[in-house]
């Protein structure tokens, strides 16, 4: 295992110190319990947005903390859920009197711990709602998930809900919008290579020199099938067809198309994939009104990509376009 | 070789089509000769900035085209210089009457071809200046370079010169500032893994399971030495010491610190590296006033990183902070 780390045990602390050194002007970093929070939190009268999950998916979630997106993020150890005390502390830190929304990817540990944190924080008199993302069409039930896994839509949802919260919409409004984004979003991913968790030092799975896995999860959870690698056009088809059929997306739909890198795939390949995605979308009569291309929800150094489509409505577009100022996504400011 | 491409021959065209599909509202894409240019070019009365080089380093340079940074970029095939006709066409496309600055990384092919393009364009009556970046302290002379290689400072220079051009500074001013940035910038990189060029299908070099190469170039050119991988703190020291000693950077200097990923390294590792860089900078009495952390000048899927330090002055800070609106760097708009 070759990684730019000191030791596996120090990884999370060192990374948080790096975040604090780089972005101390915009973040406060708490180490015990570990969370990252907007420097100006709590923002009075604004719904607070808290997300979190295992580390190894950066920039998600810590890189999305800032005006227009998350108020706080709780990082667990690599591929390990954060604990309820982290979530409780983060929730209290962002409570500006308008309630707090938890954005939770559908993994058993995350869901259970956010649930517990919500109960604890409600007992302190904070109004808490939760939205659970489950946009991955690849498989039903998985290594760490009952039902569908939460993947790429989480990034898009955090941006759109962040815009609505910044607009001082109510907790019920923001939660309803977030659930609508999840309900109208579908994703699927694939891997060219596995990733190696620092604690184990071993690849999460094995692929031969000419194999890819279609439908992979962001922790290397098994996908639908393996096959010999084909051209980008074929790989795009393998991901887009199940996505389009699942919602289903229909001719005339306006969509946001998100081509995400798993961490080890060069940007030029993501643009090649986007080109194929755009062709397939066009063939189905879908209009891509917004796009996002890059490494936003990753699996350490895994090579591969995922595709997320979101069926847009005017409110979603408005809050997608709204200003955002985070290390991972920034525009309008 | 496993890559998200159709064929090696189609790679550049497919990627450009992806860029056009994604960013057609802000770019015009020319395929023959190949270049990407701001949709609103030429901007009357503004110095035009043109860069370019082999593909495989994305988002550099195409991802830096837009208001506040480059006016146009010319992509060659992977790790291959673009041709003079590409550069000539791009130069003409961005000439708004105030002259054009070529930003050229110090590789023999790039320098020769930009030189030829400058001569051709001057013959058409366009005033052209060039700045050649050569910030890599690792080695003198290399596989494709006489002198020092141009690496990370190029990204920073394109931003700062872009800010000055947007401010309607003269060609001489912008060129002088760009040369000052190069003269005050130093970089060094390292690799954990090689990359594979699509045309060859083979790794550019070999490293054993526990080896790193210190001083690597962005095309896998040999560095200073190989050694057994150590902790992030040691790797940062290996890069920072030669950088600091070379300029030299001195106690009291204000710097911009840029921790760049080579393409296959996860963001969390770059933040761990940044933490070590910040500690070393502090121990040397350097004040990091600005930072940049991410994959900006890459080597396909190579794992590794580079560090760039720039000794700042007020003018550089002002133009670094100025608004920029490109796919790769965006703030203030």
XYZ file of C-alpha atoms in Angstrom:
666
model
C 0.000 0.000 0.000
C 1.446 3.363 -1.053
C -0.378 6.433 0.211
C 0.498 10.001 1.149
C -0.273 9.521 4.831
C 1.662 9.320 8.072
C -0.058 6.331 9.659
C -3.561 4.917 9.148
C -4.374 5.846 12.744
C -3.417 9.504 12.203
C -5.140 9.874 8.851
C -8.344 11.574 9.927
C -6.668 13.905 12.413
C -3.962 14.884 9.927
C -6.526 15.530 7.207
C -8.633 17.678 9.544
C -5.534 19.635 10.523
C -4.860 20.161 6.814
C -8.413 21.401 6.347
C -8.016 23.751 9.283
C -4.639 25.007 8.027
C -6.061 25.607 4.548
C -9.534 26.881 5.347
C -9.362 28.099 8.942
C -10.793 31.413 7.802
C -14.039 29.791 6.706
C -14.308 26.689 8.933
C -14.099 25.844 12.582
C -12.718 22.344 13.046
C -13.610 20.312 16.121
C -11.414 17.261 16.738
C -13.232 15.510 19.576
C -15.896 14.895 18.567
C -14.768 15.416 14.966
C -16.735 17.783 12.776
C -16.235 20.755 10.465
C -18.591 23.714 10.704
C -19.030 27.070 8.958
C -17.118 29.767 10.798
C -20.288 31.869 11.084
C -22.480 29.077 12.468
C -25.099 29.083 13.778
C -26.761 31.373 11.244
C -29.793 32.805 13.035
C -33.114 32.005 11.397
C -31.597 29.664 8.784
C -32.244 25.935 8.642
C -28.967 24.207 9.459
C -27.799 21.412 7.145
C -25.657 18.633 8.564
C -24.261 15.679 6.674
C -21.530 13.179 7.308
C -20.290 9.699 6.652
C -17.128 7.697 6.437
C -14.015 9.450 5.143
C -12.508 8.488 1.787
C -15.179 10.161 -0.367
C -13.677 13.659 -0.443
C -14.558 16.392 -1.221
C -17.869 14.979 0.101
C -18.887 16.001 2.748
C -16.378 18.329 4.430
C -15.554 20.062 1.154
C -19.201 21.093 0.808
C -19.401 23.053 4.052
C -19.949 26.745 3.521
C -22.517 29.380 2.575
C -25.059 27.946 0.142
C -24.454 24.313 0.996
C -23.793 22.449 4.282
C -23.445 24.081 7.683
C -21.490 21.167 9.113
C -20.089 17.761 8.196
C -19.100 14.851 10.413
C -16.289 12.644 9.106
C -15.941 9.064 10.305
C -12.813 7.005 9.894
C -12.320 5.763 6.309
C -15.498 4.020 5.115
C -16.844 3.996 8.691
C -19.882 5.858 9.962
C -19.323 8.819 12.236
C -20.748 8.420 15.733
C -23.928 9.918 17.198
C -21.954 12.257 19.487
C -20.267 13.840 16.445
C -23.634 14.365 14.780
C -25.221 15.660 17.960
C -22.438 18.203 18.522
C -22.551 19.333 14.874
C -26.335 19.668 15.009
C -26.156 21.825 18.119
C -23.400 23.939 16.559
C -25.549 24.844 13.529
C -28.908 25.288 15.233
C -29.950 28.862 14.480
C -33.491 28.414 15.750
C -35.062 27.301 12.445
C -34.335 23.609 12.848
C -31.730 21.289 11.373
C -31.877 18.907 8.416
C -29.731 15.776 8.463
C -28.673 14.570 5.022
C -27.880 10.882 5.309
C -26.679 8.413 2.701
C -28.428 5.080 3.001
C -25.867 2.951 4.809
C -27.009 1.091 7.899
C -24.472 2.643 10.279
C -25.049 6.189 9.050
C -28.829 5.872 9.226
C -28.777 4.370 12.717
C -26.319 6.910 14.114
C -28.019 9.937 12.569
C -31.306 8.589 13.953
C -29.847 8.411 17.417
C -28.286 11.874 17.095
C -31.638 13.290 15.957
C -33.346 11.833 19.028
C -30.658 13.204 21.339
C -30.815 16.660 19.773
C -34.605 16.755 19.778
C -34.460 16.009 23.496
C -32.483 19.267 23.754
C -35.332 21.088 22.035
C -33.891 21.339 18.521
C -36.233 20.539 15.660
C -34.547 17.913 13.453
C -35.637 16.360 10.180
C -33.724 13.812 8.132
C -33.592 12.915 4.458
C -32.014 9.612 3.436
C -30.591 9.356 -0.091
C -30.945 6.049 -1.941
C -30.359 6.818 -5.621
C -28.125 3.910 -6.668
C -30.122 1.735 -9.073
C -27.436 -0.952 -9.283
C -28.573 -3.337 -6.569
C -31.191 -3.855 -3.892
C -29.550 -4.442 -0.492
C -25.786 -4.488 -0.303
C -22.879 -5.034 2.090
C -23.740 -2.064 4.307
C -27.203 -1.157 3.098
C -30.773 -2.347 3.326
C -32.512 -1.118 0.179
C -30.618 1.073 -2.263
C -27.338 2.821 -1.556
C -27.077 6.597 -1.382
C -24.496 7.949 -3.823
C -24.149 10.819 -6.312
C -27.496 12.504 -5.764
C -26.256 13.390 -2.275
C -23.891 16.008 -3.717
C -26.610 17.555 -5.860
C -29.117 17.448 -3.009
C -26.728 19.157 -0.605
C -26.318 21.996 -3.111
C -30.028 22.430 -3.834
C -31.137 22.112 -0.205
C -28.323 24.488 0.722
C -29.698 27.083 -1.672
C -33.171 26.736 -0.210
C -31.896 27.021 3.366
C -29.875 30.110 2.460
C -33.117 31.535 1.037
C -34.569 31.139 4.555
C -37.099 28.523 3.533
C -38.653 26.597 6.425
C -37.378 23.240 7.646
C -40.451 21.548 6.174
C -39.882 23.219 2.797
C -36.199 22.342 2.686
C -36.851 18.747 3.744
C -39.631 18.363 1.172
C -37.413 19.738 -1.590
C -34.534 17.483 -0.533
C -36.796 14.434 -0.642
C -38.046 15.481 -4.073
C -34.457 15.709 -5.325
C -33.712 12.229 -4.019
C -36.932 10.847 -5.482
C -36.117 12.274 -8.912
C -32.444 11.304 -8.952
C -30.878 8.032 -10.089
C -27.249 6.918 -10.200
C -25.022 4.014 -11.116
C -21.265 3.557 -10.938
C -18.486 1.350 -12.258
C -14.895 0.572 -11.364
C -11.737 -0.092 -13.329
C -9.724 -0.766 -10.190
C -10.425 -1.388 -6.509
C -9.330 0.933 -3.731
C -7.247 0.094 -0.683
C -8.455 1.128 2.744
C -5.510 2.349 4.824
C -6.434 0.249 7.846
C -6.489 -3.042 5.932
C -3.757 -2.278 3.410
C -5.484 -4.583 0.932
C -7.639 -4.019 -2.140
C -11.345 -4.133 -1.388
C -11.821 -6.599 -4.262
C -9.911 -7.924 -7.260
C -10.359 -7.195 -10.957
C -8.251 -8.712 -13.708
C -6.234 -6.628 -16.161
C -9.103 -6.294 -18.644
C -12.163 -6.424 -16.364
C -14.507 -3.741 -15.089
C -17.263 -3.997 -12.505
C -20.577 -2.419 -13.410
C -22.798 -1.191 -10.583
C -20.057 -0.905 -7.958
C -20.695 0.893 -4.660
C -18.571 3.697 -3.264
C -16.983 1.356 -0.718
C -16.263 -1.304 -3.304
C -19.537 -3.117 -2.609
C -20.347 -5.614 -5.365
C -22.164 -4.362 -8.417
C -24.350 -6.138 -10.940
C -21.736 -7.892 -13.034
C -18.188 -7.890 -14.343
C -17.173 -7.855 -17.952
C -14.245 -7.253 -20.236
C -13.667 -3.541 -20.592
C -15.318 -2.003 -23.644
C -15.224 1.466 -25.150
C -16.471 4.482 -23.206
C -19.639 4.426 -25.316
C -20.482 0.932 -24.063
C -19.689 1.751 -20.452
C -21.910 4.838 -20.642
C -24.718 2.716 -22.088
C -24.313 0.156 -19.273
C -24.879 2.893 -16.698
C -27.354 5.151 -18.491
C -29.856 2.476 -19.546
C -30.685 1.249 -16.020
C -30.771 4.841 -14.760
C -33.142 6.025 -17.478
C -35.404 2.974 -17.218
C -35.629 3.128 -13.463
C -37.221 6.518 -12.805
C -38.110 6.390 -15.734
C -36.729 9.475 -17.451
C -38.903 10.327 -20.448
C -38.543 12.289 -23.637
C -38.963 15.972 -22.870
C -37.550 15.750 -19.351
C -35.104 18.415 -18.246
C -32.172 16.886 -16.396
C -29.016 17.650 -14.515
C -26.268 15.224 -15.609
C -23.453 14.543 -13.167
C -20.425 12.544 -14.291
C -18.427 11.771 -11.190
C -14.912 10.363 -10.896
C -14.222 7.720 -8.254
C -10.930 9.392 -7.285
C -8.311 7.767 -9.507
C -9.725 8.598 -12.935
C -8.276 11.538 -14.870
C -10.564 14.420 -15.730
C -10.035 13.935 -19.478
C -11.701 10.510 -19.213
C -14.652 12.034 -17.366
C -15.153 14.464 -20.260
C -15.042 11.553 -22.699
C -17.710 9.849 -20.581
C -19.744 13.056 -20.463
C -19.693 13.160 -24.243
C -21.227 9.675 -24.365
C -23.749 10.557 -21.655
C -24.836 13.623 -23.619
C -25.328 11.544 -26.767
C -27.436 8.944 -24.953
C -29.472 11.629 -23.170
C -30.140 13.307 -26.494
C -31.197 10.011 -28.097
C -33.772 9.640 -25.304
C -35.079 13.165 -25.773
C -33.649 14.406 -22.472
C -32.428 17.989 -22.289
C -29.350 18.401 -20.098
C -29.928 21.826 -18.567
C -27.179 21.629 -15.968
C -24.094 19.466 -15.613
C -21.355 18.669 -13.149
C -18.168 16.830 -14.119
C -15.363 15.939 -11.740
C -14.344 14.018 -8.626
C -16.989 14.906 -6.035
C -18.012 11.647 -4.329
C -15.017 9.382 -4.456
C -13.766 6.030 -3.186
C -10.192 6.811 -2.218
C -8.008 6.057 -5.279
C -10.518 3.821 -7.075
C -10.512 4.323 -10.861
C -13.958 4.487 -12.383
C -16.932 6.757 -12.561
C -20.564 7.123 -11.730
C -23.392 8.847 -13.513
C -26.251 10.643 -11.793
C -29.303 12.047 -13.546
C -31.756 14.337 -11.789
C -35.101 15.239 -13.319
C -35.226 18.984 -12.814
C -37.993 21.389 -11.975
C -37.771 25.180 -11.765
C -37.224 25.274 -8.029
C -34.343 22.828 -8.251
C -32.695 24.839 -11.044
C -33.081 28.052 -9.077
C -31.358 26.635 -5.998
C -28.737 24.779 -8.027
C -27.797 28.091 -9.638
C -27.797 30.003 -6.347
C -24.414 31.173 -5.002
C -22.283 28.612 -3.178
C -18.964 29.118 -1.474
C -17.293 25.906 -0.384
C -13.879 24.378 -1.142
C -15.558 21.744 -3.341
C -18.197 23.769 -5.197
C -18.060 27.512 -5.651
C -19.889 29.949 -7.845
C -21.734 33.230 -7.660
C -19.447 34.551 -4.930
C -4.503 -0.746 -19.974
C -7.949 0.130 -18.613
C -9.206 3.605 -19.413
C -12.572 5.287 -19.994
C -11.907 6.002 -23.651
C -13.164 4.764 -26.987
C -9.847 4.394 -28.801
C -6.502 6.138 -28.261
C -6.915 7.757 -31.692
C -10.303 9.235 -30.798
C -9.303 10.415 -27.330
C -8.649 14.071 -28.041
C -11.639 14.546 -30.329
C -13.983 12.781 -27.891
C -12.702 14.853 -24.978
C -13.143 18.082 -26.947
C -16.674 17.042 -27.855
C -17.300 16.429 -24.161
C -15.983 19.888 -23.362
C -18.216 21.392 -26.024
C -21.259 19.435 -24.816
C -20.623 20.497 -21.211
C -19.448 24.072 -21.673
C -20.695 25.122 -25.095
C -22.285 28.161 -23.498
C -18.912 29.525 -22.454
C -16.485 28.027 -24.990
C -16.142 27.752 -28.724
C -14.360 24.552 -29.662
C -12.387 24.315 -32.899
C -11.468 20.790 -33.969
C -9.130 21.401 -36.885
C -6.906 22.967 -35.790
C -7.813 22.011 -32.227
C -8.277 24.765 -29.681
C -10.750 25.975 -27.085
C -11.555 29.668 -26.850
C -13.763 31.915 -24.718
C -17.152 32.339 -26.330
C -16.787 36.131 -26.202
C -13.308 36.234 -27.779
C -11.730 38.403 -28.939
C -12.303 40.834 -26.076
C -11.580 44.253 -27.513
C -8.781 46.141 -25.810
C -7.796 43.210 -23.572
C -4.499 41.356 -23.822
C -5.273 37.830 -25.008
C -3.744 34.921 -23.092
C -3.029 31.690 -24.935
C -1.532 28.552 -23.480
C -1.393 24.945 -24.522
C 0.542 21.744 -24.362
C 0.106 18.023 -24.526
C -3.156 16.568 -23.216
C -3.192 14.435 -20.083
C -2.658 17.293 -17.615
C -6.298 18.331 -17.234
C -7.803 20.598 -16.087
C -4.692 22.431 -17.387
C -4.984 24.176 -19.828
C -8.466 23.894 -21.370
C -10.138 23.962 -17.962
C -8.612 27.379 -17.324
C -10.168 29.124 -20.290
C -12.648 31.807 -19.325
C -12.987 35.321 -17.936
C -10.143 36.099 -15.559
C -7.775 33.466 -16.863
C -6.925 32.165 -20.363
C -8.592 33.299 -23.568
C -7.662 30.123 -25.411
C -5.877 26.812 -24.972
C -4.381 24.467 -27.560
C -4.405 20.774 -26.666
C -1.917 18.412 -28.274
C -2.285 14.662 -28.273
C -1.446 13.088 -24.905
C 1.976 14.311 -23.732
C 2.651 15.738 -27.217
C 3.071 19.387 -28.095
C 0.312 21.075 -30.051
C 1.322 22.330 -33.475
C 2.106 25.881 -34.582
C -1.068 26.090 -36.675
C -3.192 25.427 -33.572
C -1.365 28.156 -31.690
C -1.544 30.558 -34.610
C -5.291 30.077 -35.021
C -5.890 30.455 -31.285
C -3.752 33.592 -31.171
C -5.698 35.157 -34.010
C -8.992 34.178 -32.367
C -8.150 36.057 -29.153
C -6.463 39.125 -30.599
C -8.514 42.075 -29.392
C -6.009 44.666 -30.499
C -3.981 44.802 -27.282
C -1.607 41.977 -28.136
C -1.384 38.357 -27.082
C 0.711 36.637 -24.415
C 1.771 33.026 -24.942
C 2.198 31.068 -21.723
C 4.523 28.176 -22.481
C 5.804 25.416 -20.230
C 9.478 24.695 -20.807
C 9.388 21.590 -22.991
C 11.380 21.643 -26.208
C 8.447 20.954 -28.508
C 6.147 23.475 -26.859
C 8.787 26.207 -26.877
C 9.713 25.619 -30.511
C 6.127 25.477 -31.728
C 4.947 28.509 -29.772
C 7.987 30.359 -31.104
C 7.014 29.516 -34.649
C 3.379 30.451 -34.020
C 4.463 33.786 -32.551
C 6.503 34.542 -35.656
C 3.622 33.598 -37.945
C 1.149 35.707 -35.999
C 3.481 38.679 -35.783
C 3.737 38.519 -39.552
C -0.034 39.060 -39.548
C 0.464 42.218 -37.479
C -0.448 40.856 -34.047
C 1.817 41.862 -31.186
C 2.893 38.661 -29.400
C 4.964 38.141 -26.278
C 5.825 34.840 -24.616
C 6.642 33.763 -21.095
C 8.228 30.363 -20.544
C 7.715 28.698 -17.154
C 10.605 26.695 -15.661
C 9.843 26.309 -11.978
C 10.717 22.639 -11.389
C 13.797 22.544 -9.144
C 14.167 18.761 -9.381
C 16.571 18.448 -12.298
C 18.501 20.454 -14.864
C 17.720 19.197 -18.387
C 15.351 16.282 -18.790
C 13.790 13.972 -21.357
C 11.921 16.756 -23.173
C 13.500 19.859 -21.694
C 16.681 21.885 -21.862
C 16.974 23.651 -18.514
C 14.255 23.284 -15.951
C 10.774 21.929 -16.615
C 7.692 24.118 -16.367
C 5.151 22.696 -13.945
C 2.856 23.948 -11.154
C 3.648 27.645 -11.336
C 1.988 27.641 -14.750
C -1.459 27.294 -13.160
C -0.813 30.113 -10.709
C 0.708 32.298 -13.416
C -2.262 31.804 -15.735
C -4.570 32.990 -12.946
C -2.506 36.026 -11.977
C -1.759 37.098 -15.551
C -5.424 36.511 -16.353
C -6.433 38.916 -13.606
C -4.037 41.558 -14.901
C -5.263 41.156 -18.494
C -8.872 41.432 -17.342
C -7.854 44.665 -15.590
C -6.801 45.938 -19.031
C -3.129 46.119 -18.202
C -0.807 46.444 -21.192
C 0.906 43.506 -22.869
C 4.233 44.642 -21.429
C 2.778 44.862 -17.922
C 1.113 41.466 -18.114
C 4.245 39.843 -19.549
C 6.444 41.457 -16.902
C 4.126 40.296 -14.116
C 3.985 36.779 -15.576
C 7.778 36.599 -15.681
C 7.955 37.822 -12.093
C 5.571 35.070 -11.024
C 7.702 32.466 -12.760
C 10.898 33.922 -11.300
C 9.468 33.800 -7.776
C 7.880 30.349 -8.050
C 9.479 26.971 -7.378
C 8.032 23.457 -7.581
C 8.905 19.823 -7.122
C 6.861 16.649 -7.557
C 6.856 12.980 -6.638
C 5.138 9.822 -7.808
C 3.754 6.749 -6.104
C 2.820 5.121 -9.411
C 3.555 5.687 -13.091
C 0.923 6.623 -15.636
C 0.067 4.835 -18.852
C -0.136 6.793 -22.088
C -3.063 5.533 -24.172
C -1.022 5.274 -27.351
C 1.649 3.029 -25.821
C -0.542 1.120 -23.386
C 2.468 0.715 -21.100
C 3.558 2.380 -17.867
C 5.963 5.252 -18.429
C 8.331 3.752 -15.830
C 8.294 1.095 -13.110
C 8.229 1.499 -9.340
C 8.213 -1.394 -6.898
C 5.456 -1.913 -4.334
C 7.147 0.225 -1.677
C 9.063 2.758 -3.800
C 8.416 6.402 -4.628
C 10.230 8.647 -7.069
C 11.174 12.103 -5.808
C 11.476 14.896 -8.354
C 9.368 13.264 -11.080
C 8.216 15.244 -14.125
C 4.627 15.522 -15.288
C 5.287 13.125 -18.166
C 7.027 10.594 -15.926
C 10.462 12.065 -16.671
C 13.045 10.823 -14.173
C 13.401 12.664 -10.901
C 16.299 12.927 -8.480
C 16.104 9.571 -6.732
C 13.928 6.708 -5.639
C 13.452 5.536 -2.111
C 11.249 3.401 0.067
C 8.033 5.251 0.806
C 8.061 7.134 4.099
C 5.403 9.055 5.976
C 3.768 12.139 4.462
C 5.937 14.304 6.727
C 9.105 12.901 5.124
C 7.769 13.225 1.591
C 6.811 16.840 2.241
C 10.305 17.509 3.600
C 11.875 15.924 0.490
C 9.977 18.377 -1.716
C 9.903 21.487 0.447
C 13.610 21.612 1.331
C 14.893 21.877 -2.275
C 12.106 24.342 -3.112
C 12.847 26.604 -0.147
C 16.626 26.470 -0.639
C 16.438 27.163 -4.337
C 14.815 30.589 -4.517
C 15.623 30.862 -1.585
C 12.467 31.545 0.410
C 13.363 33.397 3.612
C 11.792 33.988 6.974
C 9.174 36.710 6.654
C 8.262 35.876 3.053
C 4.598 35.803 2.135
C 3.801 32.793 -0.043
C 1.113 31.043 -1.984
C 1.300 27.276 -1.326
C -0.095 24.967 -3.980
C -0.421 21.243 -3.262
C -1.254 19.576 -6.531
C -2.418 16.029 -7.161
C -0.972 14.134 -10.120
C -4.399 12.751 -11.069
C -4.690 9.459 -9.184
C -4.246 10.685 -5.621
C -7.324 11.190 -3.446
C -8.056 14.667 -2.141
C -7.811 13.521 1.488
C -4.133 12.692 0.930
C -3.528 16.137 -0.555
C -4.928 17.725 2.598
C -2.614 15.531 4.692
C 0.271 16.766 2.525
C -0.915 20.352 2.881
C -0.820 19.956 6.660
C 2.845 18.936 6.459
C 3.615 21.737 3.998
C 2.050 24.274 6.358
C 4.141 22.988 9.276
C 7.387 23.196 7.288
C 6.515 26.637 5.940
C 5.823 27.833 9.466
C 9.113 26.392 10.742
C 10.892 28.455 8.059
C 9.031 31.622 8.999
C 6.991 31.671 5.787
C 3.437 33.004 5.947
C 1.060 31.134 3.660
C -1.301 33.905 2.554
C -3.038 31.948 -0.181
C -3.362 28.261 -0.970
C -4.611 25.925 -3.641
C -5.170 22.210 -3.049
C -6.387 19.766 -5.667
C -5.727 18.132 -9.032
C -4.857 21.023 -11.356
C -1.796 19.958 -13.368
C -1.942 16.206 -13.652
C -0.232 13.288 -15.360
C -3.153 11.131 -16.422
C -3.790 8.641 -13.593
C -0.369 8.970 -11.938
C -0.564 8.850 -8.131
C 1.573 11.434 -6.411
C 1.724 15.134 -5.815
C 3.718 18.254 -6.405
C 4.264 21.309 -4.284
C 4.615 24.842 -5.631
C 5.555 27.858 -3.574
C 5.258 31.385 -4.926
C 6.779 34.353 -3.105
C 3.942 36.850 -3.187
C 3.808 40.594 -3.609
C 0.721 42.806 -3.384
C 0.101 42.873 -7.112
C 0.152 39.088 -7.325
C -2.262 38.765 -4.408
C -4.611 41.296 -5.972
C -4.787 39.430 -9.280
C -4.903 36.014 -7.625
C -7.972 37.183 -5.698
C -9.628 38.756 -8.746
C -12.751 37.044 -10.112
C -12.234 34.008 -12.341
C -14.836 31.959 -14.141
C -13.469 28.788 -15.690
C -14.403 25.108 -15.300
C -11.208 24.504 -13.321
C -10.997 27.603 -11.110
C -13.925 29.796 -10.237
C -14.523 32.465 -7.666
C -15.893 35.970 -7.378
C -18.532 35.321 -10.071
